[in-house]
């Protein structure tokens, strides 16, 4: 299958480049800047990402482009463009001050294929401290801005090389997707074959080949990723798949029953295990967030392993790992800060082979695949939910009564978000019980002294950064009223207006 390679020089927007390329129905892979796979014949073009570094710094990330130049079209973005310049006889110097923000792009060479259908003076987004002060040999300038003379250049080799100082991958570059389409489709010749349907067809085929007549087990969480894996595997191997869904007692209100019923309707072979007694007993009196996570993780493995052992001939363990879990992102020293994910703690002697059919997909692509598989929208569009569940949303120790209070408050919150059409605009929402805090209230003629509930809702694309969702005041008022009037034990509702960073999405 045709693919674009994105060499990562440590920019925060590298994943964004990949997502934009995928939106063009073209498969792409992100690789560390020095790991170009020269023997991969499916590659049709290469993009060099930005970087927090300077190309002339002693610790700059440098790479040999000779395996690419002359063989495939290249697009350098920001640092990528500077690297091309420096490598081929140009010059890069500090711009004095860092330039950050919107600029208007003046296209000098309107006939250049990179700017096909481009409007002159279109807004682009700049973020750089260095400038290309001399173009590389054989290059000509194809665009400028008021402050950046060499905003884009082209070396018109038979396999052309382009450099752009701005970031076409970000939202604020208004015609950035068009520029990437010109590169990926017109210049590199992508046939735009990467689609959900095509992914399903090839993956089902591959899974059948890989698994043969073996048996696979899969831990379901109710979340989108593991549910899509289940349906995909079910399509490929039917009854050779057994799913295990563990209820640790800290799921949302009625979630276990409703998700089990969804899974059954999807025709999945699923075992539901109510292990809430074990989890809640082990968590009794524990207040420390990390300790809670440890206990839940350990108990989960115990329960899951016990169930899995009952499935005698299982040789595979399927997981809902997705692409962002596996991308090896670099930090400024070139060290990999996120190493390849591995199986979380199942006993080695179980000797299971790992099957991760979503390993190449971004979250939005997982959702598209789910839709193409005919899964119901309420399962596909679900917000992410942490593995330890409400345990990390009850501040303090955990009791059945506190879980009941939080479940009721959360249920009202989420229902109103759905009714007002806000649910789908929000990345993730949930209520938090501040069970160590009590405040005074008055209900009817009576004084109350009860716990507050905090509401959290964020917008995000990947949970790495997030902004608090600007829910209209009248909706917040309705949520607050309904919670205080209906949930015994809560007499105050607060709305969390912190972004990530510096806060996190979960409170614990
Ligand atoms: P934070 O709180 O780190 O959350 O901003 C980022 C995303 O990760 C989820 N999250 C977890 N998921 N186990 C999980 O499976 C955990 O312990 C955990 N902690 C946070 C969180 O819900 C958000 O989507």
PDB file of N, CA, C and O in Angstrom, residues 297-360:
ATOM      1  N   UNK A 297      -5.302  -2.062  39.213  1.00  0.00           N
ATOM      2  CA  UNK A 297      -4.523  -2.733  38.165  1.00  0.00           C
ATOM      3  C   UNK A 297      -4.238  -4.184  38.537  1.00  0.00           C
ATOM      4  O   UNK A 297      -4.445  -5.099  37.733  1.00  0.00           O
ATOM      5  N   UNK A 298      -3.812  -4.371  39.778  1.00  0.00           N
ATOM      6  CA  UNK A 298      -3.459  -5.731  40.247  1.00  0.00           C
ATOM      7  C   UNK A 298      -4.707  -6.620  40.256  1.00  0.00           C
ATOM      8  O   UNK A 298      -4.696  -7.739  39.736  1.00  0.00           O
ATOM      9  N   UNK A 299      -5.796  -6.115  40.820  1.00  0.00           N
ATOM     10  CA  UNK A 299      -7.029  -6.913  40.891  1.00  0.00           C
ATOM     11  C   UNK A 299      -7.561  -7.244  39.499  1.00  0.00           C
ATOM     12  O   UNK A 299      -8.042  -8.345  39.239  1.00  0.00           O
ATOM     13  N   UNK A 300      -7.441  -6.262  38.611  1.00  0.00           N
ATOM     14  CA  UNK A 300      -7.933  -6.492  37.255  1.00  0.00           C
ATOM     15  C   UNK A 300      -7.191  -7.662  36.620  1.00  0.00           C
ATOM     16  O   UNK A 300      -7.789  -8.568  36.033  1.00  0.00           O
ATOM     17  N   UNK A 301      -5.871  -7.648  36.769  1.00  0.00           N
ATOM     18  CA  UNK A 301      -5.067  -8.729  36.173  1.00  0.00           C
ATOM     19  C   UNK A 301      -5.461 -10.072  36.786  1.00  0.00           C
ATOM     20  O   UNK A 301      -5.616 -11.076  36.083  1.00  0.00           O
ATOM     21  N   UNK A 302      -5.655 -10.080  38.088  1.00  0.00           N
ATOM     22  CA  UNK A 302      -6.048 -11.339  38.748  1.00  0.00           C
ATOM     23  C   UNK A 302      -7.366 -11.872  38.206  1.00  0.00           C
ATOM     24  O   UNK A 302      -7.474 -13.032  37.838  1.00  0.00           O
ATOM     25  N   UNK A 303      -8.356 -10.979  38.142  1.00  0.00           N
ATOM     26  CA  UNK A 303      -9.690 -11.410  37.699  1.00  0.00           C
ATOM     27  C   UNK A 303      -9.650 -11.823  36.231  1.00  0.00           C
ATOM     28  O   UNK A 303     -10.173 -12.871  35.837  1.00  0.00           O
ATOM     29  N   UNK A 304      -8.980 -10.988  35.426  1.00  0.00           N
ATOM     30  CA  UNK A 304      -8.930 -11.266  33.993  1.00  0.00           C
ATOM     31  C   UNK A 304      -8.203 -12.588  33.729  1.00  0.00           C
ATOM     32  O   UNK A 304      -8.643 -13.424  32.942  1.00  0.00           O
ATOM     33  N   UNK A 305      -7.087 -12.788  34.420  1.00  0.00           N
ATOM     34  CA  UNK A 305      -6.296 -14.007  34.219  1.00  0.00           C
ATOM     35  C   UNK A 305      -7.113 -15.243  34.604  1.00  0.00           C
ATOM     36  O   UNK A 305      -7.087 -16.258  33.908  1.00  0.00           O
ATOM     37  N   UNK A 306      -7.820 -15.129  35.702  1.00  0.00           N
ATOM     38  CA  UNK A 306      -8.620 -16.265  36.150  1.00  0.00           C
ATOM     39  C   UNK A 306      -9.666 -16.651  35.097  1.00  0.00           C
ATOM     40  O   UNK A 306      -9.836 -17.825  34.772  1.00  0.00           O
ATOM     41  N   UNK A 307     -10.307 -15.641  34.526  1.00  0.00           N
ATOM     42  CA  UNK A 307     -11.304 -15.920  33.487  1.00  0.00           C
ATOM     43  C   UNK A 307     -10.632 -16.460  32.226  1.00  0.00           C
ATOM     44  O   UNK A 307     -11.117 -17.395  31.601  1.00  0.00           O
ATOM     45  N   UNK A 308      -9.497 -15.819  31.880  1.00  0.00           N
ATOM     46  CA  UNK A 308      -8.820 -16.204  30.641  1.00  0.00           C
ATOM     47  C   UNK A 308      -8.343 -17.659  30.703  1.00  0.00           C
ATOM     48  O   UNK A 308      -8.374 -18.383  29.705  1.00  0.00           O
ATOM     49  N   UNK A 309      -7.915 -18.106  31.886  1.00  0.00           N
ATOM     50  CA  UNK A 309      -7.422 -19.485  32.036  1.00  0.00           C
ATOM     51  C   UNK A 309      -8.527 -20.505  31.762  1.00  0.00           C
ATOM     52  O   UNK A 309      -8.246 -21.640  31.378  1.00  0.00           O
ATOM     53  N   UNK A 310      -9.770 -20.070  31.963  1.00  0.00           N
ATOM     54  CA  UNK A 310     -10.887 -20.991  31.716  1.00  0.00           C
ATOM     55  C   UNK A 310     -11.071 -21.257  30.223  1.00  0.00           C
ATOM     56  O   UNK A 310     -11.709 -22.219  29.825  1.00  0.00           O
ATOM     57  N   UNK A 311     -10.540 -20.328  29.418  1.00  0.00           N
ATOM     58  CA  UNK A 311     -10.656 -20.525  27.966  1.00  0.00           C
ATOM     59  C   UNK A 311      -9.424 -21.294  27.532  1.00  0.00           C
ATOM     60  O   UNK A 311      -8.377 -20.734  27.227  1.00  0.00           O
ATOM     61  N   UNK A 312      -9.573 -22.593  27.538  1.00  0.00           N
ATOM     62  CA  UNK A 312      -8.410 -23.485  27.509  1.00  0.00           C
ATOM     63  C   UNK A 312      -7.490 -23.299  26.304  1.00  0.00           C
ATOM     64  O   UNK A 312      -6.281 -23.266  26.427  1.00  0.00           O
ATOM     65  N   UNK A 313      -8.088 -23.157  25.108  1.00  0.00           N
ATOM     66  CA  UNK A 313      -7.219 -23.193  23.926  1.00  0.00           C
ATOM     67  C   UNK A 313      -6.846 -21.807  23.405  1.00  0.00           C
ATOM     68  O   UNK A 313      -6.445 -21.660  22.257  1.00  0.00           O
ATOM     69  N   UNK A 314      -6.959 -20.779  24.269  1.00  0.00           N
ATOM     70  CA  UNK A 314      -6.631 -19.429  23.787  1.00  0.00           C
ATOM     71  C   UNK A 314      -5.129 -19.284  23.596  1.00  0.00           C
ATOM     72  O   UNK A 314      -4.344 -19.623  24.475  1.00  0.00           O
ATOM     73  N   UNK A 315      -4.736 -18.773  22.428  1.00  0.00           N
ATOM     74  CA  UNK A 315      -3.304 -18.554  22.180  1.00  0.00           C
ATOM     75  C   UNK A 315      -3.001 -17.093  21.882  1.00  0.00           C
ATOM     76  O   UNK A 315      -1.849 -16.705  21.788  1.00  0.00           O
ATOM     77  N   UNK A 316      -4.047 -16.287  21.704  1.00  0.00           N
ATOM     78  CA  UNK A 316      -3.846 -14.869  21.363  1.00  0.00           C
ATOM     79  C   UNK A 316      -4.537 -13.978  22.379  1.00  0.00           C
ATOM     80  O   UNK A 316      -5.623 -14.287  22.861  1.00  0.00           O
ATOM     81  N   UNK A 317      -3.905 -12.838  22.631  1.00  0.00           N
ATOM     82  CA  UNK A 317      -4.544 -11.790  23.426  1.00  0.00           C
ATOM     83  C   UNK A 317      -4.686 -10.565  22.514  1.00  0.00           C
ATOM     84  O   UNK A 317      -3.697 -10.067  21.990  1.00  0.00           O
ATOM     85  N   UNK A 318      -5.941 -10.130  22.319  1.00  0.00           N
ATOM     86  CA  UNK A 318      -6.147  -8.945  21.474  1.00  0.00           C
ATOM     87  C   UNK A 318      -6.218  -7.707  22.354  1.00  0.00           C
ATOM     88  O   UNK A 318      -6.696  -7.761  23.492  1.00  0.00           O
ATOM     89  N   UNK A 319      -5.711  -6.594  21.820  1.00  0.00           N
ATOM     90  CA  UNK A 319      -5.729  -5.347  22.581  1.00  0.00           C
ATOM     91  C   UNK A 319      -6.140  -4.185  21.681  1.00  0.00           C
ATOM     92  O   UNK A 319      -5.886  -4.205  20.484  1.00  0.00           O
ATOM     93  N   UNK A 320      -6.716  -3.175  22.308  1.00  0.00           N
ATOM     94  CA  UNK A 320      -7.189  -2.010  21.552  1.00  0.00           C
ATOM     95  C   UNK A 320      -6.136  -0.921  21.417  1.00  0.00           C
ATOM     96  O   UNK A 320      -6.473   0.255  21.388  1.00  0.00           O
ATOM     97  N   UNK A 321      -4.864  -1.301  21.323  1.00  0.00           N
ATOM     98  CA  UNK A 321      -3.789  -0.315  21.168  1.00  0.00           C
ATOM     99  C   UNK A 321      -4.000   0.480  19.888  1.00  0.00           C
ATOM    100  O   UNK A 321      -4.227  -0.103  18.834  1.00  0.00           O
ATOM    101  N   UNK A 322      -3.895   1.811  19.972  1.00  0.00           N
ATOM    102  CA  UNK A 322      -4.008   2.599  18.749  1.00  0.00           C
ATOM    103  C   UNK A 322      -2.692   3.321  18.453  1.00  0.00           C
ATOM    104  O   UNK A 322      -1.769   3.295  19.270  1.00  0.00           O
ATOM    105  N   UNK A 323      -2.618   3.960  17.291  1.00  0.00           N
ATOM    106  CA  UNK A 323      -1.330   4.474  16.812  1.00  0.00           C
ATOM    107  C   UNK A 323      -0.648   5.445  17.781  1.00  0.00           C
ATOM    108  O   UNK A 323       0.548   5.314  18.057  1.00  0.00           O
ATOM    109  N   UNK A 324      -1.391   6.436  18.328  1.00  0.00           N
ATOM    110  CA  UNK A 324      -0.705   7.373  19.241  1.00  0.00           C
ATOM    111  C   UNK A 324      -0.070   6.685  20.450  1.00  0.00           C
ATOM    112  O   UNK A 324       0.890   7.206  21.017  1.00  0.00           O
ATOM    113  N   UNK A 325      -0.557   5.496  20.849  1.00  0.00           N
ATOM    114  CA  UNK A 325       0.070   4.755  21.955  1.00  0.00           C
ATOM    115  C   UNK A 325       1.461   4.254  21.571  1.00  0.00           C
ATOM    116  O   UNK A 325       2.255   3.898  22.439  1.00  0.00           O
ATOM    117  N   UNK A 326       1.718   4.159  20.268  1.00  0.00           N
ATOM    118  CA  UNK A 326       2.947   3.510  19.815  1.00  0.00           C
ATOM    119  C   UNK A 326       3.961   4.451  19.199  1.00  0.00           C
ATOM    120  O   UNK A 326       5.086   4.064  18.948  1.00  0.00           O
ATOM    121  N   UNK A 327       3.522   5.678  18.888  1.00  0.00           N
ATOM    122  CA  UNK A 327       4.456   6.578  18.221  1.00  0.00           C
ATOM    123  C   UNK A 327       5.589   6.915  19.188  1.00  0.00           C
ATOM    124  O   UNK A 327       5.350   7.321  20.329  1.00  0.00           O
ATOM    125  N   UNK A 328       6.767   6.732  18.694  1.00  0.00           N
ATOM    126  CA  UNK A 328       7.926   7.018  19.541  1.00  0.00           C
ATOM    127  C   UNK A 328       8.247   8.487  19.408  1.00  0.00           C
ATOM    128  O   UNK A 328       8.864   8.907  18.452  1.00  0.00           O
ATOM    129  N   UNK A 329       7.796   9.298  20.365  1.00  0.00           N
ATOM    130  CA  UNK A 329       8.061  10.728  20.231  1.00  0.00           C
ATOM    131  C   UNK A 329       9.394  11.076  20.892  1.00  0.00           C
ATOM    132  O   UNK A 329       9.786  10.495  21.892  1.00  0.00           O
ATOM    133  N   UNK A 330      10.073  12.042  20.282  1.00  0.00           N
ATOM    134  CA  UNK A 330      11.421  12.392  20.738  1.00  0.00           C
ATOM    135  C   UNK A 330      11.371  13.595  21.664  1.00  0.00           C
ATOM    136  O   UNK A 330      10.530  14.466  21.501  1.00  0.00           O
ATOM    137  N   UNK A 331      12.255  13.680  22.595  1.00  0.00           N
ATOM    138  CA  UNK A 331      12.390  14.934  23.320  1.00  0.00           C
ATOM    139  C   UNK A 331      13.604  15.667  22.772  1.00  0.00           C
ATOM    140  O   UNK A 331      14.257  15.218  21.835  1.00  0.00           O
ATOM    141  N   UNK A 332      13.895  16.802  23.366  1.00  0.00           N
ATOM    142  CA  UNK A 332      14.900  17.704  22.783  1.00  0.00           C
ATOM    143  C   UNK A 332      16.297  17.084  22.715  1.00  0.00           C
ATOM    144  O   UNK A 332      17.121  17.468  21.909  1.00  0.00           O
ATOM    145  N   UNK A 333      16.536  16.062  23.515  1.00  0.00           N
ATOM    146  CA  UNK A 333      17.851  15.427  23.474  1.00  0.00           C
ATOM    147  C   UNK A 333      17.888  14.298  22.439  1.00  0.00           C
ATOM    148  O   UNK A 333      18.906  13.649  22.265  1.00  0.00           O
ATOM    149  N   UNK A 334      16.750  14.092  21.782  1.00  0.00           N
ATOM    150  CA  UNK A 334      16.710  13.016  20.793  1.00  0.00           C
ATOM    151  C   UNK A 334      16.387  11.689  21.431  1.00  0.00           C
ATOM    152  O   UNK A 334      16.315  10.661  20.771  1.00  0.00           O
ATOM    153  N   UNK A 335      16.150  11.691  22.738  1.00  0.00           N
ATOM    154  CA  UNK A 335      15.798  10.440  23.415  1.00  0.00           C
ATOM    155  C   UNK A 335      14.311  10.180  23.178  1.00  0.00           C
ATOM    156  O   UNK A 335      13.508  11.104  23.115  1.00  0.00           O
ATOM    157  N   UNK A 336      13.986   8.917  23.097  1.00  0.00           N
ATOM    158  CA  UNK A 336      12.582   8.585  22.918  1.00  0.00           C
ATOM    159  C   UNK A 336      11.882   8.715  24.269  1.00  0.00           C
ATOM    160  O   UNK A 336      12.295   8.102  25.251  1.00  0.00           O
ATOM    161  N   UNK A 337      10.844   9.590  24.323  1.00  0.00           N
ATOM    162  CA  UNK A 337      10.199   9.803  25.616  1.00  0.00           C
ATOM    163  C   UNK A 337       9.002   8.889  25.811  1.00  0.00           C
ATOM    164  O   UNK A 337       8.523   8.708  26.895  1.00  0.00           O
ATOM    165  N   UNK A 338       8.534   8.322  24.724  1.00  0.00           N
ATOM    166  CA  UNK A 338       7.424   7.390  24.890  1.00  0.00           C
ATOM    167  C   UNK A 338       7.838   6.132  24.156  1.00  0.00           C
ATOM    168  O   UNK A 338       7.936   6.128  22.932  1.00  0.00           O
ATOM    169  N   UNK A 339       8.156   5.102  24.871  1.00  0.00           N
ATOM    170  CA  UNK A 339       8.668   3.932  24.187  1.00  0.00           C
ATOM    171  C   UNK A 339       7.497   3.052  23.783  1.00  0.00           C
ATOM    172  O   UNK A 339       6.375   3.266  24.209  1.00  0.00           O
ATOM    173  N   UNK A 340       7.805   2.089  22.950  1.00  0.00           N
ATOM    174  CA  UNK A 340       6.761   1.206  22.442  1.00  0.00           C
ATOM    175  C   UNK A 340       6.009   0.580  23.602  1.00  0.00           C
ATOM    176  O   UNK A 340       6.595   0.025  24.513  1.00  0.00           O
ATOM    177  N   UNK A 341       4.712   0.746  23.512  1.00  0.00           N
ATOM    178  CA  UNK A 341       3.839   0.216  24.546  1.00  0.00           C
ATOM    179  C   UNK A 341       3.960  -1.322  24.611  1.00  0.00           C
ATOM    180  O   UNK A 341       4.217  -1.956  23.619  1.00  0.00           O
ATOM    181  N   UNK A 342       3.821  -1.918  25.764  1.00  0.00           N
ATOM    182  CA  UNK A 342       3.802  -3.384  25.819  1.00  0.00           C
ATOM    183  C   UNK A 342       2.663  -3.882  26.704  1.00  0.00           C
ATOM    184  O   UNK A 342       1.969  -3.097  27.325  1.00  0.00           O
ATOM    185  N   UNK A 343       2.481  -5.179  26.717  1.00  0.00           N
ATOM    186  CA  UNK A 343       1.301  -5.732  27.388  1.00  0.00           C
ATOM    187  C   UNK A 343       1.348  -5.437  28.882  1.00  0.00           C
ATOM    188  O   UNK A 343       2.330  -5.718  29.547  1.00  0.00           O
ATOM    189  N   UNK A 344       0.246  -4.910  29.381  1.00  0.00           N
ATOM    190  CA  UNK A 344       0.197  -4.524  30.782  1.00  0.00           C
ATOM    191  C   UNK A 344       0.010  -5.697  31.718  1.00  0.00           C
ATOM    192  O   UNK A 344      -1.106  -6.035  32.109  1.00  0.00           O
ATOM    193  N   UNK A 345       1.104  -6.343  32.055  1.00  0.00           N
ATOM    194  CA  UNK A 345       1.137  -7.182  33.240  1.00  0.00           C
ATOM    195  C   UNK A 345       0.495  -8.552  33.272  1.00  0.00           C
ATOM    196  O   UNK A 345       0.410  -9.128  34.343  1.00  0.00           O
ATOM    197  N   UNK A 346       0.055  -9.109  32.141  1.00  0.00           N
ATOM    198  CA  UNK A 346      -0.485 -10.474  32.244  1.00  0.00           C
ATOM    199  C   UNK A 346       0.660 -11.448  32.485  1.00  0.00           C
ATOM    200  O   UNK A 346       1.751 -11.258  31.974  1.00  0.00           O
ATOM    201  N   UNK A 347       0.414 -12.483  33.277  1.00  0.00           N
ATOM    202  CA  UNK A 347       1.518 -13.398  33.600  1.00  0.00           C
ATOM    203  C   UNK A 347       2.155 -13.993  32.343  1.00  0.00           C
ATOM    204  O   UNK A 347       1.448 -14.386  31.422  1.00  0.00           O
ATOM    205  N   UNK A 348       3.501 -14.006  32.365  1.00  0.00           N
ATOM    206  CA  UNK A 348       4.236 -14.468  31.184  1.00  0.00           C
ATOM    207  C   UNK A 348       3.888 -15.907  30.826  1.00  0.00           C
ATOM    208  O   UNK A 348       3.828 -16.273  29.655  1.00  0.00           O
ATOM    209  N   UNK A 349       3.652 -16.717  31.881  1.00  0.00           N
ATOM    210  CA  UNK A 349       3.463 -18.146  31.588  1.00  0.00           C
ATOM    211  C   UNK A 349       2.170 -18.409  30.812  1.00  0.00           C
ATOM    212  O   UNK A 349       1.945 -19.498  30.303  1.00  0.00           O
ATOM    213  N   UNK A 350       1.333 -17.397  30.718  1.00  0.00           N
ATOM    214  CA  UNK A 350       0.138 -17.594  29.893  1.00  0.00           C
ATOM    215  C   UNK A 350       0.512 -17.679  28.421  1.00  0.00           C
ATOM    216  O   UNK A 350      -0.247 -18.191  27.600  1.00  0.00           O
ATOM    217  N   UNK A 351       1.682 -17.068  28.115  1.00  0.00           N
ATOM    218  CA  UNK A 351       2.261 -17.280  26.800  1.00  0.00           C
ATOM    219  C   UNK A 351       1.348 -16.901  25.639  1.00  0.00           C
ATOM    220  O   UNK A 351       1.211 -17.650  24.677  1.00  0.00           O
ATOM    221  N   UNK A 352       0.716 -15.768  25.742  1.00  0.00           N
ATOM    222  CA  UNK A 352      -0.221 -15.375  24.692  1.00  0.00           C
ATOM    223  C   UNK A 352       0.473 -14.500  23.655  1.00  0.00           C
ATOM    224  O   UNK A 352       1.291 -13.652  23.998  1.00  0.00           O
ATOM    225  N   UNK A 353       0.097 -14.722  22.408  1.00  0.00           N
ATOM    226  CA  UNK A 353       0.623 -13.857  21.354  1.00  0.00           C
ATOM    227  C   UNK A 353      -0.263 -12.624  21.272  1.00  0.00           C
ATOM    228  O   UNK A 353      -1.457 -12.699  21.552  1.00  0.00           O
ATOM    229  N   UNK A 354       0.344 -11.516  20.861  1.00  0.00           N
ATOM    230  CA  UNK A 354      -0.377 -10.257  20.899  1.00  0.00           C
ATOM    231  C   UNK A 354      -0.973  -9.890  19.533  1.00  0.00           C
ATOM    232  O   UNK A 354      -0.305  -9.989  18.517  1.00  0.00           O
ATOM    233  N   UNK A 355      -2.229  -9.489  19.560  1.00  0.00           N
ATOM    234  CA  UNK A 355      -2.917  -9.116  18.320  1.00  0.00           C
ATOM    235  C   UNK A 355      -3.477  -7.694  18.504  1.00  0.00           C
ATOM    236  O   UNK A 355      -4.294  -7.461  19.384  1.00  0.00           O
ATOM    237  N   UNK A 356      -2.993  -6.748  17.718  1.00  0.00           N
ATOM    238  CA  UNK A 356      -3.389  -5.337  17.900  1.00  0.00           C
ATOM    239  C   UNK A 356      -3.847  -4.746  16.557  1.00  0.00           C
ATOM    240  O   UNK A 356      -3.118  -3.985  15.919  1.00  0.00           O
ATOM    241  N   UNK A 357      -5.056  -5.101  16.148  1.00  0.00           N
ATOM    242  CA  UNK A 357      -5.462  -4.707  14.788  1.00  0.00           C
ATOM    243  C   UNK A 357      -5.641  -3.207  14.570  1.00  0.00           C
ATOM    244  O   UNK A 357      -5.677  -2.764  13.431  1.00  0.00           O
ATOM    245  N   UNK A 358      -5.744  -2.401  15.624  1.00  0.00           N
ATOM    246  CA  UNK A 358      -5.927  -0.951  15.420  1.00  0.00           C
ATOM    247  C   UNK A 358      -4.620  -0.192  15.562  1.00  0.00           C
ATOM    248  O   UNK A 358      -4.608   1.024  15.721  1.00  0.00           O
ATOM    249  N   UNK A 359      -3.499  -0.924  15.497  1.00  0.00           N
ATOM    250  CA  UNK A 359      -2.224  -0.299  15.847  1.00  0.00           C
ATOM    251  C   UNK A 359      -1.811   0.840  14.920  1.00  0.00           C
ATOM    252  O   UNK A 359      -0.923   1.601  15.254  1.00  0.00           O
ATOM    253  N   UNK A 360      -2.442   0.940  13.750  1.00  0.00           N
ATOM    254  CA  UNK A 360      -2.070   2.019  12.828  1.00  0.00           C
ATOM    255  C   UNK A 360      -3.054   3.185  12.845  1.00  0.00           C
ATOM    256  O   UNK A 360      -2.891   4.138  12.103  1.00  0.00           O
TER     257      UNK A 360
END
